[in-house]
Short mmCIF file of N, CA and C in Angstrom, two decimals:
data_model
loop_
_atom_site.label_atom_id
_atom_site.label_comp_id
_atom_site.label_asym_id
_atom_site.label_seq_id
_atom_site.Cartn_x
_atom_site.Cartn_y
_atom_site.Cartn_z
N MET A 180 -30.81 37.65 36.56
CA MET A 180 -31.37 39.03 36.45
C MET A 180 -30.28 39.70 37.68
N SER A 181 -29.81 40.85 37.53
CA SER A 181 -29.39 41.65 38.61
C SER A 181 -30.41 42.06 39.25
N SER A 182 -30.02 42.84 40.82
CA SER A 182 -31.56 43.07 41.74
C SER A 182 -31.47 44.33 40.78
N ASP A 183 -31.13 45.53 40.12
CA ASP A 183 -31.63 46.48 39.47
C ASP A 183 -32.27 46.30 37.89
N ALA A 184 -32.40 44.74 37.46
CA ALA A 184 -33.47 44.69 35.90
C ALA A 184 -34.70 44.74 36.64
N ARG A 185 -35.41 45.61 35.60
CA ARG A 185 -36.54 45.55 35.84
C ARG A 185 -37.28 44.39 34.62
N PRO A 186 -38.85 43.95 35.14
CA PRO A 186 -39.09 43.47 34.22
C PRO A 186 -39.09 44.29 32.71
N ILE A 187 -39.32 43.45 31.63
CA ILE A 187 -39.75 44.51 30.17
C ILE A 187 -41.18 44.74 30.18
N ASP A 188 -41.52 45.31 29.55
CA ASP A 188 -42.76 45.75 28.78
C ASP A 188 -42.93 45.10 27.08
N VAL A 189 -44.09 44.28 27.57
CA VAL A 189 -44.02 43.52 26.09
C VAL A 189 -45.16 43.73 25.54
N LEU A 190 -45.40 44.46 24.13
CA LEU A 190 -46.87 44.44 23.52
C LEU A 190 -47.25 43.73 22.67
N LEU A 191 -48.38 42.49 23.01
CA LEU A 191 -48.94 41.58 21.84
C LEU A 191 -49.68 42.15 21.36
N VAL A 192 -49.70 42.09 19.79
CA VAL A 192 -50.74 42.58 18.83
C VAL A 192 -51.13 41.37 18.19
N GLU A 193 -52.19 41.07 18.74
CA GLU A 193 -52.99 39.85 18.67
C GLU A 193 -54.61 39.85 18.33
N ASP A 194 -55.67 39.56 17.84
CA ASP A 194 -56.52 39.59 17.54
C ASP A 194 -57.13 38.32 18.32
N ASP A 195 -57.05 37.35 18.16
CA ASP A 195 -57.35 35.72 18.52
C ASP A 195 -57.33 35.61 20.08
N PRO A 196 -58.36 35.84 20.70
CA PRO A 196 -58.34 35.65 22.35
C PRO A 196 -57.65 34.07 22.42
N GLY A 197 -57.55 33.56 21.77
CA GLY A 197 -57.23 31.90 22.64
C GLY A 197 -55.32 32.19 22.41
N ASP A 198 -55.07 32.93 21.01
CA ASP A 198 -53.62 32.98 20.99
C ASP A 198 -52.94 33.37 22.39
N GLU A 199 -53.79 35.26 22.32
CA GLU A 199 -53.54 35.93 23.68
C GLU A 199 -53.26 34.65 24.72
N LEU A 200 -54.25 33.92 25.29
CA LEU A 200 -54.71 33.29 26.56
C LEU A 200 -53.09 32.13 25.88
N ILE A 201 -52.86 31.78 25.23
CA ILE A 201 -51.40 30.80 25.22
C ILE A 201 -50.32 31.37 25.32
N THR A 202 -50.37 33.16 25.18
CA THR A 202 -49.24 33.68 25.28
C THR A 202 -49.10 34.11 26.76
N ARG A 203 -50.01 34.62 27.32
CA ARG A 203 -50.34 34.36 29.02
C ARG A 203 -49.48 33.45 29.40
N GLU A 204 -50.10 31.98 29.18
CA GLU A 204 -49.75 30.50 30.03
C GLU A 204 -48.22 30.33 29.67
N ALA A 205 -47.93 31.05 28.39
CA ALA A 205 -46.82 30.73 28.13
C ALA A 205 -45.58 31.24 29.14
N PHE A 206 -45.73 32.87 29.33
CA PHE A 206 -44.94 33.54 29.86
C PHE A 206 -45.02 33.18 31.92
N GLU A 207 -46.62 33.06 31.76
CA GLU A 207 -46.60 32.24 33.34
C GLU A 207 -45.53 30.96 33.58
N HIS A 208 -46.37 30.07 32.67
CA HIS A 208 -45.54 28.49 32.72
C HIS A 208 -43.61 28.56 32.59
N ASN A 209 -43.40 29.71 32.21
CA ASN A 209 -41.89 29.84 32.13
C ASN A 209 -41.87 31.31 32.88
N LYS A 210 -42.35 31.16 33.88
CA LYS A 210 -41.69 32.35 34.65
C LYS A 210 -41.57 33.62 34.39
N ILE A 211 -41.71 33.65 33.04
CA ILE A 211 -41.43 35.30 32.41
C ILE A 211 -42.02 36.41 33.01
N ASN A 212 -41.17 37.02 33.90
CA ASN A 212 -41.67 38.51 34.78
C ASN A 212 -41.92 39.51 34.03
N ASN A 213 -42.64 39.44 33.09
CA ASN A 213 -42.73 40.97 32.27
C ASN A 213 -44.21 41.34 32.65
N THR A 214 -44.10 42.53 31.78
CA THR A 214 -45.71 43.24 31.83
C THR A 214 -45.92 42.72 30.53
N LEU A 215 -47.33 41.92 30.09
CA LEU A 215 -47.69 41.86 29.13
C LEU A 215 -49.11 42.83 28.84
N HIS A 216 -48.97 43.71 27.65
CA HIS A 216 -49.99 44.57 27.16
C HIS A 216 -50.33 43.72 25.93
N VAL A 217 -51.99 44.13 25.51
CA VAL A 217 -52.29 43.73 24.37
C VAL A 217 -53.29 44.69 23.74
N ALA A 218 -53.04 44.74 22.24
CA ALA A 218 -53.75 44.98 21.43
C ALA A 218 -54.32 44.42 20.58
N ARG A 219 -55.69 44.47 20.11
CA ARG A 219 -56.31 43.72 19.47
C ARG A 219 -56.60 43.83 17.80
N ASP A 220 -55.87 44.86 17.37
CA ASP A 220 -55.84 45.29 15.79
C ASP A 220 -54.70 46.23 15.71
N GLY A 221 -54.61 46.02 15.19
CA GLY A 221 -53.41 47.06 14.39
C GLY A 221 -53.13 48.57 14.46
N GLN A 222 -54.88 49.48 14.66
CA GLN A 222 -54.75 50.42 14.67
C GLN A 222 -54.47 50.58 16.32
N GLU A 223 -55.28 49.81 16.86
CA GLU A 223 -55.22 49.71 18.65
C GLU A 223 -53.76 49.39 18.81
N GLY A 224 -52.50 48.80 18.09
CA GLY A 224 -51.42 48.53 18.38
C GLY A 224 -50.92 49.79 18.27
N LEU A 225 -51.22 50.99 17.30
CA LEU A 225 -50.30 52.27 16.42
C LEU A 225 -51.08 52.92 17.64
N ASP A 226 -52.13 52.86 18.37
CA ASP A 226 -52.56 53.91 19.39
C ASP A 226 -52.02 53.79 20.63
N PHE A 227 -51.80 52.44 20.92
CA PHE A 227 -50.89 52.08 21.97
C PHE A 227 -49.48 52.84 22.01
N LEU A 228 -48.93 52.58 20.96
CA LEU A 228 -47.52 53.00 20.50
C LEU A 228 -47.16 54.89 20.37
N TYR A 229 -48.18 55.48 19.94
CA TYR A 229 -48.25 56.80 19.92
C TYR A 229 -48.75 57.26 20.94
N ARG A 230 -49.19 56.56 22.28
CA ARG A 230 -50.12 57.07 23.02
C ARG A 230 -51.19 57.69 22.90
N ARG A 231 -51.92 57.67 22.36
CA ARG A 231 -53.05 58.30 21.82
C ARG A 231 -54.37 57.48 22.82
N GLY A 232 -55.16 58.46 22.73
CA GLY A 232 -56.71 57.64 23.45
C GLY A 232 -56.37 57.25 24.45
N ASP A 233 -56.93 56.02 24.38
CA ASP A 233 -57.08 55.05 26.06
C ASP A 233 -55.90 54.90 26.49
N TYR A 234 -54.98 54.91 25.57
CA TYR A 234 -53.48 54.71 25.77
C TYR A 234 -52.42 55.81 26.16
N GLU A 235 -52.88 57.06 26.46
CA GLU A 235 -52.07 57.92 26.36
C GLU A 235 -51.23 58.18 27.68
N ASN A 236 -51.16 57.18 28.39
CA ASN A 236 -50.38 56.59 29.83
C ASN A 236 -49.48 55.28 29.32
N ALA A 237 -49.81 54.61 28.13
CA ALA A 237 -48.93 53.31 28.31
C ALA A 237 -47.31 53.79 27.97
N PRO A 238 -46.71 52.73 28.69
CA PRO A 238 -45.40 52.81 28.52
C PRO A 238 -45.08 52.37 27.17
N ARG A 239 -43.55 52.87 26.60
CA ARG A 239 -42.86 52.34 25.77
C ARG A 239 -42.49 50.77 25.93
N PRO A 240 -42.51 50.13 24.67
CA PRO A 240 -42.70 48.81 24.63
C PRO A 240 -41.42 48.50 24.49
N ASP A 241 -40.59 47.56 25.33
CA ASP A 241 -39.36 46.89 25.36
C ASP A 241 -39.07 46.05 23.77
N LEU A 242 -40.22 45.41 23.86
CA LEU A 242 -40.35 44.59 22.88
C LEU A 242 -41.91 44.69 22.03
N ILE A 243 -42.01 43.87 20.71
CA ILE A 243 -43.21 43.74 20.14
C ILE A 243 -43.72 42.54 19.36
N LEU A 244 -44.68 41.82 19.78
CA LEU A 244 -45.10 40.41 19.53
C LEU A 244 -46.08 40.47 18.33
N LEU A 245 -45.61 40.57 16.97
CA LEU A 245 -46.70 41.23 15.78
C LEU A 245 -47.38 39.96 15.32
N ASP A 246 -48.79 39.73 15.18
CA ASP A 246 -49.43 38.98 14.63
C ASP A 246 -49.59 39.60 12.92
N LEU A 247 -49.54 39.56 11.80
CA LEU A 247 -49.47 39.96 10.44
C LEU A 247 -51.16 40.21 10.25
N ASN A 248 -52.09 39.08 10.43
CA ASN A 248 -53.47 39.26 10.28
C ASN A 248 -54.19 39.64 10.87
N LEU A 249 -54.48 41.00 10.56
CA LEU A 249 -55.41 41.70 12.33
C LEU A 249 -56.46 42.67 11.35
N PRO A 250 -57.16 43.00 11.75
CA PRO A 250 -58.09 44.14 11.74
C PRO A 250 -58.01 45.35 11.34
N LYS A 251 -58.59 46.12 10.69
CA LYS A 251 -57.95 47.41 10.21
C LYS A 251 -56.48 47.28 9.86
N ASP A 252 -55.82 48.18 10.60
CA ASP A 252 -54.25 48.01 10.09
C ASP A 252 -53.48 46.78 10.20
N ASP A 253 -53.11 46.10 8.83
CA ASP A 253 -52.89 44.91 9.25
C ASP A 253 -51.20 44.65 9.74
N GLY A 254 -50.94 43.61 10.45
CA GLY A 254 -49.62 43.31 10.88
C GLY A 254 -48.13 44.24 10.36
N ARG A 255 -48.64 44.14 8.79
CA ARG A 255 -47.61 44.26 7.93
C ARG A 255 -47.23 46.03 8.18
N GLN A 256 -48.40 46.62 7.75
CA GLN A 256 -48.68 47.74 7.86
C GLN A 256 -48.15 48.76 9.34
N LEU A 257 -48.65 47.90 10.52
CA LEU A 257 -47.64 48.47 11.45
C LEU A 257 -46.71 48.11 11.54
N LEU A 258 -46.06 46.77 11.09
CA LEU A 258 -44.41 46.83 11.36
C LEU A 258 -43.86 48.45 10.29
N GLU A 259 -44.46 48.35 9.08
CA GLU A 259 -43.53 49.26 8.43
C GLU A 259 -43.69 50.50 9.30
N LYS A 260 -44.95 51.08 9.68
CA LYS A 260 -44.82 52.20 10.04
C LYS A 260 -43.97 52.40 11.14
N VAL A 261 -43.98 51.51 12.30
CA VAL A 261 -42.83 51.22 13.15
C VAL A 261 -41.31 51.63 13.26
N LYS A 262 -41.13 50.77 11.69
CA LYS A 262 -39.87 50.62 11.66
C LYS A 262 -38.95 51.98 10.48
N SER A 263 -40.54 52.80 10.15
CA SER A 263 -39.95 53.99 9.27
C SER A 263 -39.64 54.95 10.36
N ASP A 264 -40.15 54.99 11.81
CA ASP A 264 -40.67 56.44 12.62
C ASP A 264 -39.08 56.29 13.28
N ILE A 265 -38.59 57.36 13.36
CA ILE A 265 -37.26 57.33 13.87
C ILE A 265 -37.13 57.13 15.32
N GLU A 266 -38.35 57.37 16.12
CA GLU A 266 -38.48 57.16 17.95
C GLU A 266 -38.96 55.97 17.90
N LEU A 267 -39.60 55.16 17.22
CA LEU A 267 -40.01 53.66 17.31
C LEU A 267 -39.16 52.79 17.07
N CYS A 268 -38.09 53.03 16.01
CA CYS A 268 -37.67 51.84 14.72
C CYS A 268 -36.90 50.81 15.50
N ASP A 269 -36.30 51.30 16.81
CA ASP A 269 -35.28 50.91 17.95
C ASP A 269 -35.81 49.64 18.52
N ILE A 270 -37.54 49.65 18.34
CA ILE A 270 -38.12 48.80 19.46
C ILE A 270 -38.02 47.36 18.43
N PRO A 271 -37.61 45.85 19.03
CA PRO A 271 -37.53 44.89 18.49
C PRO A 271 -38.96 44.11 18.11
N ILE A 272 -39.32 43.87 17.06
CA ILE A 272 -40.14 43.56 16.48
C ILE A 272 -40.30 41.82 15.86
N VAL A 273 -41.04 41.24 17.26
CA VAL A 273 -41.22 39.68 16.53
C VAL A 273 -42.46 39.22 15.70
N VAL A 274 -42.41 39.03 14.63
CA VAL A 274 -43.75 38.61 14.31
C VAL A 274 -44.04 37.22 14.39
N LEU A 275 -44.89 36.48 14.67
CA LEU A 275 -45.50 35.90 15.37
C LEU A 275 -47.25 35.03 14.63
N THR A 276 -47.16 34.25 13.83
CA THR A 276 -47.87 34.49 12.73
C THR A 276 -48.56 32.95 12.68
N THR A 277 -49.41 32.78 12.31
CA THR A 277 -49.55 31.10 11.31
C THR A 277 -49.34 30.84 10.04
N SER A 278 -48.65 32.07 9.41
CA SER A 278 -48.33 32.09 7.72
C SER A 278 -47.10 31.74 7.40
N SER A 279 -46.68 30.70 7.29
CA SER A 279 -45.81 30.04 6.45
C SER A 279 -45.20 30.50 5.06
N ALA A 280 -46.12 31.82 4.61
CA ALA A 280 -45.89 31.61 3.11
C ALA A 280 -44.45 32.25 2.99
N GLN A 281 -44.00 31.93 2.00
CA GLN A 281 -42.36 32.54 2.07
C GLN A 281 -42.63 33.99 1.68
N GLU A 282 -43.82 34.67 0.95
CA GLU A 282 -44.16 35.98 0.64
C GLU A 282 -43.93 37.04 1.85
N ASP A 283 -44.63 36.45 2.68
CA ASP A 283 -45.10 37.06 3.96
C ASP A 283 -43.59 36.81 4.94
N ILE A 284 -42.88 35.83 4.71
CA ILE A 284 -41.36 36.12 5.62
C ILE A 284 -40.37 36.63 4.61
N LEU A 285 -40.51 37.08 3.94
CA LEU A 285 -39.59 38.32 2.95
C LEU A 285 -40.26 39.37 2.89
N ARG A 286 -41.33 39.68 2.87
CA ARG A 286 -41.90 40.93 3.21
C ARG A 286 -41.41 41.79 4.41
N SER A 287 -41.79 40.90 5.62
CA SER A 287 -41.59 41.12 7.29
C SER A 287 -40.10 41.61 7.32
N TYR A 288 -39.31 40.40 6.50
CA TYR A 288 -38.14 41.10 7.07
C TYR A 288 -37.20 42.21 5.72
N GLN A 289 -38.22 42.14 4.97
CA GLN A 289 -37.76 43.77 4.23
C GLN A 289 -38.29 45.02 5.09
N LEU A 290 -39.13 44.31 5.71
CA LEU A 290 -39.65 45.92 6.49
C LEU A 290 -39.15 45.51 7.95
N HIS A 291 -37.56 45.30 8.03
CA HIS A 291 -37.07 44.77 9.20
C HIS A 291 -37.44 44.47 10.61
N ALA A 292 -38.45 43.39 10.09
CA ALA A 292 -38.89 42.37 11.17
C ALA A 292 -37.35 42.04 11.79
N ASN A 293 -37.26 41.90 13.36
CA ASN A 293 -36.52 41.33 13.56
C ASN A 293 -36.26 39.71 13.82
N ALA A 294 -37.32 38.94 13.73
CA ALA A 294 -37.54 37.59 13.69
C ALA A 294 -38.97 37.18 13.24
N TYR A 295 -39.10 36.22 12.57
CA TYR A 295 -40.42 36.04 11.97
C TYR A 295 -40.44 34.11 12.60
N VAL A 296 -41.58 34.14 13.16
CA VAL A 296 -41.76 32.71 14.01
C VAL A 296 -43.17 32.27 13.68
N THR A 297 -43.18 31.31 12.85
CA THR A 297 -44.73 30.78 12.85
C THR A 297 -44.86 29.93 13.87
N LYS A 298 -46.38 30.64 14.32
CA LYS A 298 -47.13 29.81 15.04
C LYS A 298 -47.40 28.07 14.65
N PRO A 299 -47.40 27.45 15.42
CA PRO A 299 -47.69 26.13 15.42
C PRO A 299 -49.59 26.44 15.65
N VAL A 300 -50.08 25.64 14.67
CA VAL A 300 -51.68 25.56 14.37
C VAL A 300 -52.46 24.74 15.47
N ASP A 301 -51.72 23.76 16.05
CA ASP A 301 -52.12 23.14 17.52
C ASP A 301 -51.77 23.75 18.40
#
């Protein structure tokens, strides 16, 4: 990393506190010195991205890690909204989910996800 590089802002949209903890631990273990922001459902993720309510001063994330199965707006809805918004569509989105269902994988790529990673259940 060059001296002028800055840590990136990562938005994790995840409702499971255990998965959030695992992600934080993976960042720490691998010495990933980026800023991890967490939204606990799809609506909160959209509020962060559109800087609404408590998130009016939120940074624009450089990367989104997105669970598909979320309360309120689910991950598919968030993915579709972000990728259809000219202001947000260039943010890379990695779907990070327990679903290995072929229809979820295909739908995510149809909605322009940049990658699809199935979480290990253990």
